[in-house]
JSON list of C-alpha atoms in Angstrom, two decimals:
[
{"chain": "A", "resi": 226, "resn": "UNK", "atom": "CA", "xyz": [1.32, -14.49, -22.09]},
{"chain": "A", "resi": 227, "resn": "UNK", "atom": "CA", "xyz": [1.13, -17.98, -21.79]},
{"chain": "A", "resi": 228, "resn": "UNK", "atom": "CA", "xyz": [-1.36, -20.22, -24.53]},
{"chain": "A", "resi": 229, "resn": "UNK", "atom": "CA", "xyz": [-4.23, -21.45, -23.50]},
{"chain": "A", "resi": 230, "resn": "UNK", "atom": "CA", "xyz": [-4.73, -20.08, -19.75]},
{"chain": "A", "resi": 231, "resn": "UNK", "atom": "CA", "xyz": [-7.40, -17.65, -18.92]},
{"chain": "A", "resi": 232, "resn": "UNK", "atom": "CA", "xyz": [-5.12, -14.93, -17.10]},
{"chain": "A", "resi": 233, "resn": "UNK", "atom": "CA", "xyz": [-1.59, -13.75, -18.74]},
{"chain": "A", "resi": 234, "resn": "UNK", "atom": "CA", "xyz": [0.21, -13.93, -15.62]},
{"chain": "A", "resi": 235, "resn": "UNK", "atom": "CA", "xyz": [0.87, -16.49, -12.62]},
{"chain": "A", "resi": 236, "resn": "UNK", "atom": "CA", "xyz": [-1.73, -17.03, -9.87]},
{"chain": "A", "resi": 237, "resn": "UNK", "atom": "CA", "xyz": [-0.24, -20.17, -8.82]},
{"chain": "A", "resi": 238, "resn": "UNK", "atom": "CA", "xyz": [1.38, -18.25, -6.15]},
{"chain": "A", "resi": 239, "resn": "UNK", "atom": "CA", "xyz": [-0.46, -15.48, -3.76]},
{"chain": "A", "resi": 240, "resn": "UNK", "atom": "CA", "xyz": [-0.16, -11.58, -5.43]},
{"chain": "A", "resi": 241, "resn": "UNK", "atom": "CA", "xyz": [2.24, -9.78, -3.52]},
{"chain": "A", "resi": 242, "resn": "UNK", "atom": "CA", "xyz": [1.94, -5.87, -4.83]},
{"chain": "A", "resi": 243, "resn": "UNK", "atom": "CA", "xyz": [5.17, -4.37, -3.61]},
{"chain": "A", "resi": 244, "resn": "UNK", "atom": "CA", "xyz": [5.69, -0.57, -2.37]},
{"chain": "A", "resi": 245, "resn": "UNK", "atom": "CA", "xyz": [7.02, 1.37, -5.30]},
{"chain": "A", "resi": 246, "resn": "UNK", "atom": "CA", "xyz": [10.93, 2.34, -5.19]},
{"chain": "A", "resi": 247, "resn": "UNK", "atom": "CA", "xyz": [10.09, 5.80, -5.01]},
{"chain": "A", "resi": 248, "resn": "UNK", "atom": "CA", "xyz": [8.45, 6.55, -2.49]},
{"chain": "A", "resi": 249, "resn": "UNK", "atom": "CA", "xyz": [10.93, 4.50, -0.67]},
{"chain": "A", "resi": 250, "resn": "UNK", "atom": "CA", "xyz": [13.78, 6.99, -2.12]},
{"chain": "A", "resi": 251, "resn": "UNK", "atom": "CA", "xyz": [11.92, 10.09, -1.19]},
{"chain": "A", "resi": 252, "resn": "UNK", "atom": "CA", "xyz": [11.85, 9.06, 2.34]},
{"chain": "A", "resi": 253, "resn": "UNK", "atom": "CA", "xyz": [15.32, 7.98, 2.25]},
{"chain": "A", "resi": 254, "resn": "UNK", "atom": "CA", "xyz": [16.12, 11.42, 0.78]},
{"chain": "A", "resi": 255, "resn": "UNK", "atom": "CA", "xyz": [14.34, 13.42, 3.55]},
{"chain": "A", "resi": 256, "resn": "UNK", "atom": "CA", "xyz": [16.18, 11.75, 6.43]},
{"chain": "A", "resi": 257, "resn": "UNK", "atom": "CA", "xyz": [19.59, 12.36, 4.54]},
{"chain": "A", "resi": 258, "resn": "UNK", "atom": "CA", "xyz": [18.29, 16.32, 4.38]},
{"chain": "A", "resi": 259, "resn": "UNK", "atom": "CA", "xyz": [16.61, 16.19, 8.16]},
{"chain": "A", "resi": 260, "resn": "UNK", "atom": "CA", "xyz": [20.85, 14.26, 9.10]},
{"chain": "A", "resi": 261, "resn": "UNK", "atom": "CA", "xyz": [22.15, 17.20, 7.20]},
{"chain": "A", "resi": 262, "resn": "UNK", "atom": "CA", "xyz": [20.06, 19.47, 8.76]},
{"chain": "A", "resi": 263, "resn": "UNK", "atom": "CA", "xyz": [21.00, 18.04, 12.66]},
{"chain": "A", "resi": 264, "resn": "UNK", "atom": "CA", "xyz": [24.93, 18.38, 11.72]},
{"chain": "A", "resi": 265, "resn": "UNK", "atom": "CA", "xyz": [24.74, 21.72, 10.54]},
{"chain": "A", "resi": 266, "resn": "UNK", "atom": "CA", "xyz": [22.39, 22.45, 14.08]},
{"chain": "A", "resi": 267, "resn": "UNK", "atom": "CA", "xyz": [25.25, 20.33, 15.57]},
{"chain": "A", "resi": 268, "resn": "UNK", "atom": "CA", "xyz": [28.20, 22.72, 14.03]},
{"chain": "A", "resi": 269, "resn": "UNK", "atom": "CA", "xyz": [26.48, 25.96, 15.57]},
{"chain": "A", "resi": 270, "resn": "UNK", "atom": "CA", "xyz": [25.92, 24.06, 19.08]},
{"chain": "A", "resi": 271, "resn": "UNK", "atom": "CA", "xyz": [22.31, 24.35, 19.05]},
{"chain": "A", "resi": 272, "resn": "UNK", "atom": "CA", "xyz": [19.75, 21.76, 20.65]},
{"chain": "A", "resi": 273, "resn": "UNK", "atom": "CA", "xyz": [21.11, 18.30, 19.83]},
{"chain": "A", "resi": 274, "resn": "UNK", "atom": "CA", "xyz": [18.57, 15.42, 21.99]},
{"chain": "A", "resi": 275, "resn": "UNK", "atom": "CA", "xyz": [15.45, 16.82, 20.29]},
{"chain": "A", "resi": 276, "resn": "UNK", "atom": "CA", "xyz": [16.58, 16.96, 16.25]},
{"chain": "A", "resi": 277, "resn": "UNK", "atom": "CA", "xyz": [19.10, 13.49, 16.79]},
{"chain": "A", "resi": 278, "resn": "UNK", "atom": "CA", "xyz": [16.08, 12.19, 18.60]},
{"chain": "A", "resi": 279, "resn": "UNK", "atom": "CA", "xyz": [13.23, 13.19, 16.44]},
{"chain": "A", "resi": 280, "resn": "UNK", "atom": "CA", "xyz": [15.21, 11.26, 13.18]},
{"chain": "A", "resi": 281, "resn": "UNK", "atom": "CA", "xyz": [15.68, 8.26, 14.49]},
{"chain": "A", "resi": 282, "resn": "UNK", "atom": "CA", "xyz": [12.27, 8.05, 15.80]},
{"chain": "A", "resi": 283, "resn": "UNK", "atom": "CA", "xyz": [11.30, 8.82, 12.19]},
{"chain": "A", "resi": 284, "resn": "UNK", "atom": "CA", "xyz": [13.31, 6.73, 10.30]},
{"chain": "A", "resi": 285, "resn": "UNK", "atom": "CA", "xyz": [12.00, 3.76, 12.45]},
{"chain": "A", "resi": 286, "resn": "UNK", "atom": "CA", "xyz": [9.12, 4.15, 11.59]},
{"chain": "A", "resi": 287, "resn": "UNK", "atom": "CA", "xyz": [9.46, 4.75, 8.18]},
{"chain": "A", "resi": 288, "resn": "UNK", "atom": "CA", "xyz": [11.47, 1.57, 7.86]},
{"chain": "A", "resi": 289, "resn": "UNK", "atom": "CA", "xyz": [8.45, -0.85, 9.13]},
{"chain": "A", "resi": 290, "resn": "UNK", "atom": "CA", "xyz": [6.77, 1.13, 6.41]},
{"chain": "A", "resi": 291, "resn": "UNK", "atom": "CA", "xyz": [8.97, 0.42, 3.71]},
{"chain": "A", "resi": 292, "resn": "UNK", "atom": "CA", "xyz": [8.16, -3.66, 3.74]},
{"chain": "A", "resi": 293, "resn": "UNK", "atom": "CA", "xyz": [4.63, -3.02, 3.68]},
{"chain": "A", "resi": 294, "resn": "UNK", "atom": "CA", "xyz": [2.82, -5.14, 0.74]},
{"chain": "A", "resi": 295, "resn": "UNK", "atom": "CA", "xyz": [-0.64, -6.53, -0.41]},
{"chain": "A", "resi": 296, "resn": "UNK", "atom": "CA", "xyz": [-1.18, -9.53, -0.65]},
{"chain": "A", "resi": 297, "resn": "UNK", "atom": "CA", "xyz": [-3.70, -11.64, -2.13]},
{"chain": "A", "resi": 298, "resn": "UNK", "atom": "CA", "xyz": [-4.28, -15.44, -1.32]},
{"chain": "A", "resi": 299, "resn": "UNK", "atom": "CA", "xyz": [-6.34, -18.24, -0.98]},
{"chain": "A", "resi": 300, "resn": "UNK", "atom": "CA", "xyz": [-7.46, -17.13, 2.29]},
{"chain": "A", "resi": 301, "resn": "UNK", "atom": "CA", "xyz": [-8.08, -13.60, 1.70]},
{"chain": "A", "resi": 302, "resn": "UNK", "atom": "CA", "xyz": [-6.48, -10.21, 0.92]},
{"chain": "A", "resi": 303, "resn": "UNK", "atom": "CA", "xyz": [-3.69, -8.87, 3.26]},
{"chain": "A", "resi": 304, "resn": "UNK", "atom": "CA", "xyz": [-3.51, -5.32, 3.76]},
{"chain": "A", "resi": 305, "resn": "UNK", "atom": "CA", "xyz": [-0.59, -2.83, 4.52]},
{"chain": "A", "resi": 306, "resn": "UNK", "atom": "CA", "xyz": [-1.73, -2.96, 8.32]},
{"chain": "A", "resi": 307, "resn": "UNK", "atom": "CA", "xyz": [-1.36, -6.36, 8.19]},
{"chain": "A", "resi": 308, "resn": "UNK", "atom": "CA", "xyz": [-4.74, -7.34, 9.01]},
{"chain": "A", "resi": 309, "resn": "UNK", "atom": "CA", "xyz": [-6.28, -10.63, 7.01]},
{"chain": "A", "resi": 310, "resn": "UNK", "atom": "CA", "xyz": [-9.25, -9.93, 5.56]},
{"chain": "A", "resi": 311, "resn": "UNK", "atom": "CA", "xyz": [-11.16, -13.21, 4.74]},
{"chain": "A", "resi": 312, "resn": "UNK", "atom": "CA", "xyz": [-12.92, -13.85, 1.52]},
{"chain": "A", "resi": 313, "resn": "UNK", "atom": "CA", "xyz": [-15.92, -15.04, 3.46]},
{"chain": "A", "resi": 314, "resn": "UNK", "atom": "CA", "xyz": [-16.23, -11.68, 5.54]},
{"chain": "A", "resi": 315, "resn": "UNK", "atom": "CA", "xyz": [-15.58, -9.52, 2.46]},
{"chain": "A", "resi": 316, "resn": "UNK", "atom": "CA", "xyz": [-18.64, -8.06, 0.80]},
{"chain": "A", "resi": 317, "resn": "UNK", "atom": "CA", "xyz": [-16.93, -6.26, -2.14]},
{"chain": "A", "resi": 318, "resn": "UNK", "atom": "CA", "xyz": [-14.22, -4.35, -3.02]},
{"chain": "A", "resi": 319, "resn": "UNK", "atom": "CA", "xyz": [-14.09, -1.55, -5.19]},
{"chain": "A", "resi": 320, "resn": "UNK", "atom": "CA", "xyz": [-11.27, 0.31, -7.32]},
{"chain": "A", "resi": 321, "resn": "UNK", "atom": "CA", "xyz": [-11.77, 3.96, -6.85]},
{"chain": "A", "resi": 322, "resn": "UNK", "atom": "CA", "xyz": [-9.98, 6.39, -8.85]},
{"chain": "A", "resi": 323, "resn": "UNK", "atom": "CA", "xyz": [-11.01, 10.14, -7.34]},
{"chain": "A", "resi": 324, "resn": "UNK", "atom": "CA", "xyz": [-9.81, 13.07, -9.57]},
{"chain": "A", "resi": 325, "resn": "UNK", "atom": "CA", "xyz": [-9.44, 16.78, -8.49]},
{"chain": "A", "resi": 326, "resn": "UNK", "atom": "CA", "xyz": [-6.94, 18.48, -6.97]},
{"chain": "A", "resi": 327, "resn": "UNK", "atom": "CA", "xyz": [-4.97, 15.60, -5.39]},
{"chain": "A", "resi": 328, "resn": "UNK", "atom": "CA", "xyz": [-5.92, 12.67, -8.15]},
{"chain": "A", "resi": 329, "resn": "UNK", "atom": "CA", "xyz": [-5.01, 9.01, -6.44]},
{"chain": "A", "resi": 330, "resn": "UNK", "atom": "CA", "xyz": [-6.08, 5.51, -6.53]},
{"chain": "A", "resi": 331, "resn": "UNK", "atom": "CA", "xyz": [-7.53, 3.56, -3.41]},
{"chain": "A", "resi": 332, "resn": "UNK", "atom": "CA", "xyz": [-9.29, -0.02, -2.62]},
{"chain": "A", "resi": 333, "resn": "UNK", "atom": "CA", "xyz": [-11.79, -0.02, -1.07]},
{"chain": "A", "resi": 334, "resn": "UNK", "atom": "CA", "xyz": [-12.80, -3.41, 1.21]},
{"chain": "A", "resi": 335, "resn": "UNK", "atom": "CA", "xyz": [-15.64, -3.57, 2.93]},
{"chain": "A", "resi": 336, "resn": "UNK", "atom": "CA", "xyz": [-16.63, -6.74, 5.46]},
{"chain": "A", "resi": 337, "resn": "UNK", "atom": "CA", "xyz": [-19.60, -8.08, 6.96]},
{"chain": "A", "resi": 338, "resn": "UNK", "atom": "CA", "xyz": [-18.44, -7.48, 10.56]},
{"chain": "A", "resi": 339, "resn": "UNK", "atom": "CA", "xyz": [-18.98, -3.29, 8.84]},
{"chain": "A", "resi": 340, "resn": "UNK", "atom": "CA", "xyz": [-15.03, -3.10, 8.55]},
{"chain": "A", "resi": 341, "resn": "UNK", "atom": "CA", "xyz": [-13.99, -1.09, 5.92]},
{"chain": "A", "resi": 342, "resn": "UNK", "atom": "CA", "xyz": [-10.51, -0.51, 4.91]},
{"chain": "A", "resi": 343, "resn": "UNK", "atom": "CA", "xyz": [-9.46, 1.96, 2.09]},
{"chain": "A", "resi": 344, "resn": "UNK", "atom": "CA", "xyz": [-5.63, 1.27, 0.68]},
{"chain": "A", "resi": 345, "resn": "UNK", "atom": "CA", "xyz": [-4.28, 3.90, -1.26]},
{"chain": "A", "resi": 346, "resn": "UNK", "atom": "CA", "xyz": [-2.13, 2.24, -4.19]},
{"chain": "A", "resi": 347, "resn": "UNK", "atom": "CA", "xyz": [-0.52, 5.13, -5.48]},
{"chain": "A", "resi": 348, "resn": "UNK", "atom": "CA", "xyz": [2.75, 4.08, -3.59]},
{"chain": "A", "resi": 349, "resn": "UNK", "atom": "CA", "xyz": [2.50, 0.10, -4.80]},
{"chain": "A", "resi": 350, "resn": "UNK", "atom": "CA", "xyz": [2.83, -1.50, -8.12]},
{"chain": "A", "resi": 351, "resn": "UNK", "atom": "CA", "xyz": [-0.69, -2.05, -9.03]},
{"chain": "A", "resi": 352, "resn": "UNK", "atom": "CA", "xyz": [-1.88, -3.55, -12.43]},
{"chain": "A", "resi": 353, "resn": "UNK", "atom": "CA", "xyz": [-5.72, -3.32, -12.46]},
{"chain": "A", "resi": 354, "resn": "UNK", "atom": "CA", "xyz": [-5.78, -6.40, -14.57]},
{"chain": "A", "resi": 355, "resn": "UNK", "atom": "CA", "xyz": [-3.44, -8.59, -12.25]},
{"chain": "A", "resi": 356, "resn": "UNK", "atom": "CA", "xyz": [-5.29, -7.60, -9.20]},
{"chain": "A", "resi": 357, "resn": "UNK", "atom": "CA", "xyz": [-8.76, -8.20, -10.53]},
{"chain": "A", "resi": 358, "resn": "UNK", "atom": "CA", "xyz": [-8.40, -11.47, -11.96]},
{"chain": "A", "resi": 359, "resn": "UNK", "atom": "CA", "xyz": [-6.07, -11.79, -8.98]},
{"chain": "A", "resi": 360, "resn": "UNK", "atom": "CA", "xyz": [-9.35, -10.88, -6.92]},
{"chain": "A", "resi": 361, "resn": "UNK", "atom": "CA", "xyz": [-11.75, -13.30, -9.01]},
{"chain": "A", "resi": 362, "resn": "UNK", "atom": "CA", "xyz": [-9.90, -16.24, -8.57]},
{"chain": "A", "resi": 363, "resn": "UNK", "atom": "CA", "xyz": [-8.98, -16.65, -5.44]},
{"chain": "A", "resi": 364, "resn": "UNK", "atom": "CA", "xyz": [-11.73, -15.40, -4.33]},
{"chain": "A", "resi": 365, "resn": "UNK", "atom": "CA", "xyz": [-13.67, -18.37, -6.34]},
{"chain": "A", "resi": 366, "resn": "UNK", "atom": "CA", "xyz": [-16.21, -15.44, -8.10]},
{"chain": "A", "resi": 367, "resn": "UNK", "atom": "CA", "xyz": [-17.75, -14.71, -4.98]},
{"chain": "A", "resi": 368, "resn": "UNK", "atom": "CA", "xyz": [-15.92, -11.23, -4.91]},
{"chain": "A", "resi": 369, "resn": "UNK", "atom": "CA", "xyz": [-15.68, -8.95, -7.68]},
{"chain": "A", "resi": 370, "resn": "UNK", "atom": "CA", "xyz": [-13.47, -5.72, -7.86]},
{"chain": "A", "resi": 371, "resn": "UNK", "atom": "CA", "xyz": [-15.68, -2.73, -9.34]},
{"chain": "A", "resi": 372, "resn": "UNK", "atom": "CA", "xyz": [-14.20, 0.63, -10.70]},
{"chain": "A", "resi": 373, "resn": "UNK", "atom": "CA", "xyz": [-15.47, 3.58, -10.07]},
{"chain": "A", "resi": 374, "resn": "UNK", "atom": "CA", "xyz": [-14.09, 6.75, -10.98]},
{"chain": "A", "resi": 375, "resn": "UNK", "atom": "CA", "xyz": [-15.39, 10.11, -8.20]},
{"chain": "A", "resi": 376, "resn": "UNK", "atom": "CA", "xyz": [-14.61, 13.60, -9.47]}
]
């Protein structure tokens, strides 16, 4: 923490909240079991376009997944979509944490053009301090990020 400023970290530079490791493993994991799976399909002669084809279809698309991030800026908050939403078109944003059976995180953004987007953070590094004083200033006050906790 550094003396004398307001927030403990650096918002000289945009927020960028990263995609956690894990989930990036766990993917990584099930296309080595789904490979595995196709060679051992392959060793008994079975279908081979359909499994070969499915995987790499998959695993394209999970790699422009993996470099997903949110980021926050002067000029408004990026989303995982990558769609910009401007601080002058957002209305609020709210920090939802729903409990029950599945428990997990989410931001919710809502605009004036009656865009909403929901972002689930469980698979990012989130702080809930960095991101709303992260939210507050560069948003210059005119947004502030509410919790709310739904059971």
């Amino acid at each position: 923490m550094m003396i004398g400023m307001r927030y403990p970290f650096n918002l000289s530079e945009p927020l960028v909240i990263p995609r956690k490791k894990i989930s990036t493993f766990v993917e990584a994991g099930l296309c080595i079991a789904y490979i595995w799976l196709c060679w051992d399909m392959l060793s008994e002669r079975l279908v081979f376009g359909i499994p070969v084809g499915l995987f790499f279809y998959f695993l394209v698309k999970g790699i422009r997944h993996w470099h997903h991030v949110i980021r926050i800026s002067e000029q408004g908050i990026t989303t995982p979509k990558r769609k910009l939403l401007l601080w002058n078109k957002i209305l609020y944003c709210r920090y939802v944490v729903v409990y029950g059976r599945y428990t997990h995180v989410e931001l919710f953004l809502r605009t004036s053009q009656n865009y909403n987007e929901t972002i689930l953070l469980d698979d990012y590094f989130c702080n809930h301090r960095e991101l709303r004083a992260a939210i507050a200033f560069y948003s210059r006050g005119k947004v502030e990020l509410e919790s709310k906790e739904e059971f």
